[in-house]
mmCIF file of C-alpha atoms and ligand atoms in Angstrom:
data_model
loop_
_atom_site.group_PDB
_atom_site.id
_atom_site.type_symbol
_atom_site.label_atom_id
_atom_site.label_comp_id
_atom_site.label_asym_id
_atom_site.label_seq_id
_atom_site.Cartn_x
_atom_site.Cartn_y
_atom_site.Cartn_z
ATOM 1 C CA UNK A 4 105.449 1.642 -23.426
ATOM 2 C CA UNK A 5 104.820 4.185 -20.678
ATOM 3 C CA UNK A 6 106.446 6.887 -22.757
ATOM 4 C CA UNK A 7 104.479 5.876 -25.846
ATOM 5 C CA UNK A 8 101.203 5.843 -23.864
ATOM 6 C CA UNK A 9 101.834 9.270 -22.343
ATOM 7 C CA UNK A 10 102.713 10.768 -25.723
ATOM 8 C CA UNK A 11 99.775 9.332 -27.641
ATOM 9 C CA UNK A 12 97.354 10.092 -24.776
ATOM 10 C CA UNK A 13 98.231 13.755 -25.159
ATOM 11 C CA UNK A 14 97.951 13.497 -28.949
ATOM 12 C CA UNK A 15 94.525 11.821 -28.731
ATOM 13 C CA UNK A 16 93.218 14.595 -26.467
ATOM 14 C CA UNK A 17 94.455 17.248 -28.888
ATOM 15 C CA UNK A 18 92.990 15.491 -31.927
ATOM 16 C CA UNK A 19 89.624 14.979 -30.205
ATOM 17 C CA UNK A 20 89.504 18.672 -29.288
ATOM 18 C CA UNK A 21 90.322 19.665 -32.882
ATOM 19 C CA UNK A 22 87.719 17.293 -34.338
ATOM 20 C CA UNK A 23 85.097 18.612 -31.894
ATOM 21 C CA UNK A 24 86.021 22.191 -32.741
ATOM 22 C CA UNK A 25 85.523 21.436 -36.431
ATOM 23 C CA UNK A 26 81.936 20.527 -35.534
ATOM 24 C CA UNK A 27 81.537 23.825 -33.713
ATOM 25 C CA UNK A 28 82.116 22.564 -30.164
ATOM 26 C CA UNK A 29 84.657 23.837 -27.718
ATOM 27 C CA UNK A 30 84.187 20.928 -25.398
ATOM 28 C CA UNK A 31 85.985 19.523 -22.395
ATOM 29 C CA UNK A 32 83.897 16.345 -22.714
ATOM 30 C CA UNK A 33 86.960 14.325 -23.762
ATOM 31 C CA UNK A 34 89.195 15.707 -21.035
ATOM 32 C CA UNK A 35 86.568 14.866 -18.459
ATOM 33 C CA UNK A 36 85.618 11.416 -19.701
ATOM 34 C CA UNK A 37 88.629 9.913 -21.503
ATOM 35 C CA UNK A 38 91.117 9.420 -18.685
ATOM 36 C CA UNK A 39 94.368 7.514 -18.617
ATOM 37 C CA UNK A 40 92.532 4.906 -16.514
ATOM 38 C CA UNK A 41 89.841 4.343 -19.167
ATOM 39 C CA UNK A 42 92.068 4.339 -22.256
ATOM 40 C CA UNK A 43 94.304 1.397 -23.044
ATOM 41 C CA UNK A 44 97.140 0.078 -25.193
ATOM 42 C CA UNK A 45 96.964 -3.180 -27.110
ATOM 43 C CA UNK A 46 100.144 -4.786 -28.341
ATOM 44 C CA UNK A 47 99.477 -7.039 -31.325
ATOM 45 C CA UNK A 48 101.751 -9.802 -32.553
ATOM 46 C CA UNK A 49 101.005 -11.517 -35.864
ATOM 47 C CA UNK A 50 103.082 -14.652 -36.392
ATOM 48 C CA UNK A 51 104.041 -15.638 -39.965
ATOM 49 C CA UNK A 52 101.014 -17.365 -41.469
ATOM 50 C CA UNK A 53 101.442 -20.305 -43.861
ATOM 51 C CA UNK A 54 97.757 -20.226 -44.828
ATOM 52 C CA UNK A 55 98.028 -16.653 -46.098
ATOM 53 C CA UNK A 56 95.885 -15.170 -47.660
ATOM 54 C CA UNK A 57 92.842 -17.218 -46.547
ATOM 55 C CA UNK A 58 93.383 -16.322 -42.900
ATOM 56 C CA UNK A 59 93.211 -12.762 -41.581
ATOM 57 C CA UNK A 60 95.435 -11.390 -38.853
ATOM 58 C CA UNK A 61 92.407 -9.376 -37.763
ATOM 59 C CA UNK A 62 88.960 -9.754 -39.340
ATOM 60 C CA UNK A 63 87.372 -6.650 -40.883
ATOM 61 C CA UNK A 64 86.051 -4.475 -38.042
ATOM 62 C CA UNK A 65 85.575 -0.974 -36.730
ATOM 63 C CA UNK A 66 87.011 0.057 -33.365
ATOM 64 C CA UNK A 67 84.561 0.612 -30.493
ATOM 65 C CA UNK A 68 86.265 3.744 -29.167
ATOM 66 C CA UNK A 69 86.508 7.457 -30.019
ATOM 67 C CA UNK A 70 89.912 7.330 -31.689
ATOM 68 C CA UNK A 71 92.636 4.756 -32.190
ATOM 69 C CA UNK A 72 96.253 5.756 -32.590
ATOM 70 C CA UNK A 73 98.266 2.968 -34.136
ATOM 71 C CA UNK A 74 101.899 2.297 -34.773
ATOM 72 C CA UNK A 75 102.729 -0.523 -37.183
ATOM 73 C CA UNK A 76 106.174 -1.886 -37.942
ATOM 74 C CA UNK A 77 107.703 -2.123 -41.428
ATOM 75 C CA UNK A 78 106.066 -5.472 -42.323
ATOM 76 C CA UNK A 79 102.674 -3.928 -43.130
ATOM 77 C CA UNK A 80 99.341 -5.687 -43.493
ATOM 78 C CA UNK A 81 96.875 -3.083 -42.261
ATOM 79 C CA UNK A 82 94.171 -2.293 -44.813
ATOM 80 C CA UNK A 83 91.195 0.062 -44.740
ATOM 81 C CA UNK A 84 88.040 0.607 -46.759
ATOM 82 C CA UNK A 85 87.740 3.726 -48.868
ATOM 83 C CA UNK A 86 84.941 4.143 -51.420
ATOM 84 C CA UNK A 87 84.019 0.488 -50.980
ATOM 85 C CA UNK A 88 87.512 -0.800 -51.780
ATOM 86 C CA UNK A 89 90.314 -2.158 -49.600
ATOM 87 C CA UNK A 90 93.540 -0.156 -49.524
ATOM 88 C CA UNK A 91 96.836 -1.072 -47.880
ATOM 89 C CA UNK A 92 98.163 1.408 -45.331
ATOM 90 C CA UNK A 93 101.818 1.632 -46.280
ATOM 91 C CA UNK A 94 104.131 1.364 -43.277
ATOM 92 C CA UNK A 95 105.906 4.608 -42.438
ATOM 93 C CA UNK A 96 108.266 4.549 -39.438
ATOM 94 C CA UNK A 97 107.797 8.322 -39.060
ATOM 95 C CA UNK A 98 104.003 8.216 -38.920
ATOM 96 C CA UNK A 99 101.187 7.152 -36.634
ATOM 97 C CA UNK A 100 97.831 6.024 -38.017
ATOM 98 C CA UNK A 101 94.722 7.639 -36.566
ATOM 99 C CA UNK A 102 91.374 5.874 -36.931
ATOM 100 C CA UNK A 103 87.978 7.319 -36.120
ATOM 101 C CA UNK A 104 86.079 4.844 -33.939
ATOM 102 C CA UNK A 105 82.360 4.097 -33.443
ATOM 103 C CA UNK A 106 81.950 6.512 -30.536
ATOM 104 C CA UNK A 107 83.159 9.482 -32.562
ATOM 105 C CA UNK A 108 80.789 8.506 -35.356
ATOM 106 C CA UNK A 109 77.871 8.482 -32.884
ATOM 107 C CA UNK A 110 78.980 11.646 -31.095
ATOM 108 C CA UNK A 111 79.393 13.518 -34.417
ATOM 109 C CA UNK A 112 76.030 12.178 -35.687
ATOM 110 C CA UNK A 113 77.716 10.472 -38.676
ATOM 111 C CA UNK A 114 79.811 13.481 -39.714
ATOM 112 C CA UNK A 115 82.937 11.443 -38.918
ATOM 113 C CA UNK A 116 82.827 7.806 -40.011
ATOM 114 C CA UNK A 117 84.284 4.904 -38.097
ATOM 115 C CA UNK A 118 86.705 3.309 -40.542
ATOM 116 C CA UNK A 119 86.444 -0.378 -41.457
ATOM 117 C CA UNK A 120 89.856 -2.000 -41.333
ATOM 118 C CA UNK A 121 91.520 -5.416 -41.197
ATOM 119 C CA UNK A 122 94.957 -6.985 -41.044
ATOM 120 C CA UNK A 123 96.145 -9.405 -43.705
ATOM 121 C CA UNK A 124 98.749 -11.973 -42.763
ATOM 122 C CA UNK A 125 102.252 -12.331 -44.090
ATOM 123 C CA UNK A 126 103.507 -15.816 -45.043
ATOM 124 C CA UNK A 127 107.089 -15.179 -43.914
ATOM 125 C CA UNK A 128 107.455 -12.208 -41.583
ATOM 126 C CA UNK A 129 106.302 -11.734 -38.003
ATOM 127 C CA UNK A 130 104.532 -8.409 -37.500
ATOM 128 C CA UNK A 131 103.997 -6.155 -34.484
ATOM 129 C CA UNK A 132 101.709 -3.204 -33.947
ATOM 130 C CA UNK A 133 100.658 -1.105 -30.972
ATOM 131 C CA UNK A 134 97.248 0.493 -30.728
ATOM 132 C CA UNK A 135 96.092 3.122 -28.249
ATOM 133 C CA UNK A 136 92.326 3.126 -27.713
ATOM 134 C CA UNK A 137 90.926 6.489 -26.657
ATOM 135 C CA UNK A 138 87.901 5.513 -24.538
ATOM 136 C CA UNK A 139 85.655 7.005 -21.868
ATOM 137 C CA UNK A 140 84.552 5.251 -18.681
ATOM 138 C CA UNK A 141 81.783 2.648 -19.046
ATOM 139 C CA UNK A 142 79.167 4.925 -17.469
ATOM 140 C CA UNK A 143 79.786 7.768 -19.947
ATOM 141 C CA UNK A 144 76.691 8.519 -22.013
ATOM 142 C CA UNK A 145 77.335 8.942 -25.720
ATOM 143 C CA UNK A 146 74.911 11.359 -27.261
ATOM 144 C CA UNK A 147 75.001 13.043 -30.634
ATOM 145 C CA UNK A 148 76.108 16.658 -30.595
ATOM 146 C CA UNK A 149 73.440 17.477 -33.233
ATOM 147 C CA UNK A 150 69.675 17.084 -33.592
ATOM 148 C CA UNK A 151 67.951 15.174 -35.022
ATOM 149 C CA UNK A 152 70.075 12.400 -33.704
ATOM 150 C CA UNK A 153 70.867 9.360 -35.858
ATOM 151 C CA UNK A 154 71.553 7.149 -32.814
ATOM 152 C CA UNK A 155 69.880 6.595 -29.481
ATOM 153 C CA UNK A 156 71.796 7.757 -26.449
ATOM 154 C CA UNK A 157 73.814 4.877 -24.979
ATOM 155 C CA UNK A 158 76.480 4.380 -22.369
ATOM 156 C CA UNK A 159 79.864 3.055 -23.432
ATOM 157 C CA UNK A 160 79.355 0.107 -21.054
ATOM 158 C CA UNK A 161 76.095 -0.885 -22.751
ATOM 159 C CA UNK A 162 77.756 -0.530 -26.152
ATOM 160 C CA UNK A 163 80.691 -2.766 -25.184
ATOM 161 C CA UNK A 164 78.349 -5.365 -23.742
ATOM 162 C CA UNK A 165 76.207 -5.381 -26.911
ATOM 163 C CA UNK A 166 79.317 -5.849 -29.074
ATOM 164 C CA UNK A 167 80.473 -8.763 -26.901
ATOM 165 C CA UNK A 168 77.012 -10.384 -26.912
ATOM 166 C CA UNK A 169 76.754 -10.075 -30.716
ATOM 167 C CA UNK A 170 80.207 -11.563 -31.237
ATOM 168 C CA UNK A 171 79.270 -14.464 -28.956
ATOM 169 C CA UNK A 172 75.824 -15.101 -30.472
ATOM 170 C CA UNK A 173 76.310 -14.141 -34.141
ATOM 171 C CA UNK A 174 80.057 -14.504 -34.534
ATOM 172 C CA UNK A 175 80.372 -10.877 -35.611
ATOM 173 C CA UNK A 176 80.095 -7.353 -34.306
ATOM 174 C CA UNK A 177 76.978 -5.425 -35.364
ATOM 175 C CA UNK A 178 78.048 -2.143 -33.798
ATOM 176 C CA UNK A 179 76.282 1.184 -34.318
ATOM 177 C CA UNK A 180 73.342 -0.073 -36.472
ATOM 178 C CA UNK A 181 71.984 -1.641 -33.247
ATOM 179 C CA UNK A 182 71.545 1.846 -31.804
ATOM 180 C CA UNK A 183 69.807 3.615 -34.680
ATOM 181 C CA UNK A 184 66.821 5.735 -33.567
HETATM 182 C C1 OGA B 230 93.108 -3.233 -33.642
HETATM 183 C C2 OGA B 230 93.648 -3.045 -35.014
HETATM 184 C C3 OGA B 230 95.503 -3.018 -36.522
HETATM 185 C C4 OGA B 230 96.909 -3.479 -36.628
HETATM 186 O O1 OGA B 230 93.887 -3.653 -32.765
HETATM 187 O O2 OGA B 230 91.912 -2.940 -33.428
HETATM 188 O O3 OGA B 230 92.896 -2.718 -35.889
HETATM 189 O O4 OGA B 230 97.566 -3.043 -37.582
HETATM 190 N N1 OGA B 230 94.959 -3.252 -35.232
HETATM 191 O O5 OGA B 230 97.354 -4.270 -35.793
HETATM 192 NI NI1 NI B 231 91.048 -2.039 -35.120
#
């Protein structure tokens, strides 16, 4: 796990720098704000599910970070939305999956889109995945790199809190639409 975290931490930094450069920014924003102490790994276990396909392993959602780097085993079940349709992400033991998260969408002023994804269950096989969430500290202010800005400036801490409050009160995450100008 330590080796995986170190490797993907380095990868996430490189990818963030490349994505920022594509927008015309040579920025050390990510190096300064996304530290090993503010990023985290989540290890997911999905037991076989007899009520497949009515029950999701993970409900449709977007990730509340800059980038997620995911490794899934050979069972599969991850799906993402493209052009309004759900597509399965075929397991590939040689590949990592990289998702754009909400923070990159806000930072890039909607140039990069946070991808909607979900996990469908498997009636027979147990599934494992490991996700690395590339996050800044809670006090980091997320501000669009372009004007006019689509979203209000917000701190990651405020964003996380809003997501938690919405999930508690409404049963679902609202996410970025809450922060539209
Ligand atoms: C997540 C996630 C996908 C998977 O943890 O946010 O989307 O394949 N995981 O487990
Ligand atoms: Ni996710």
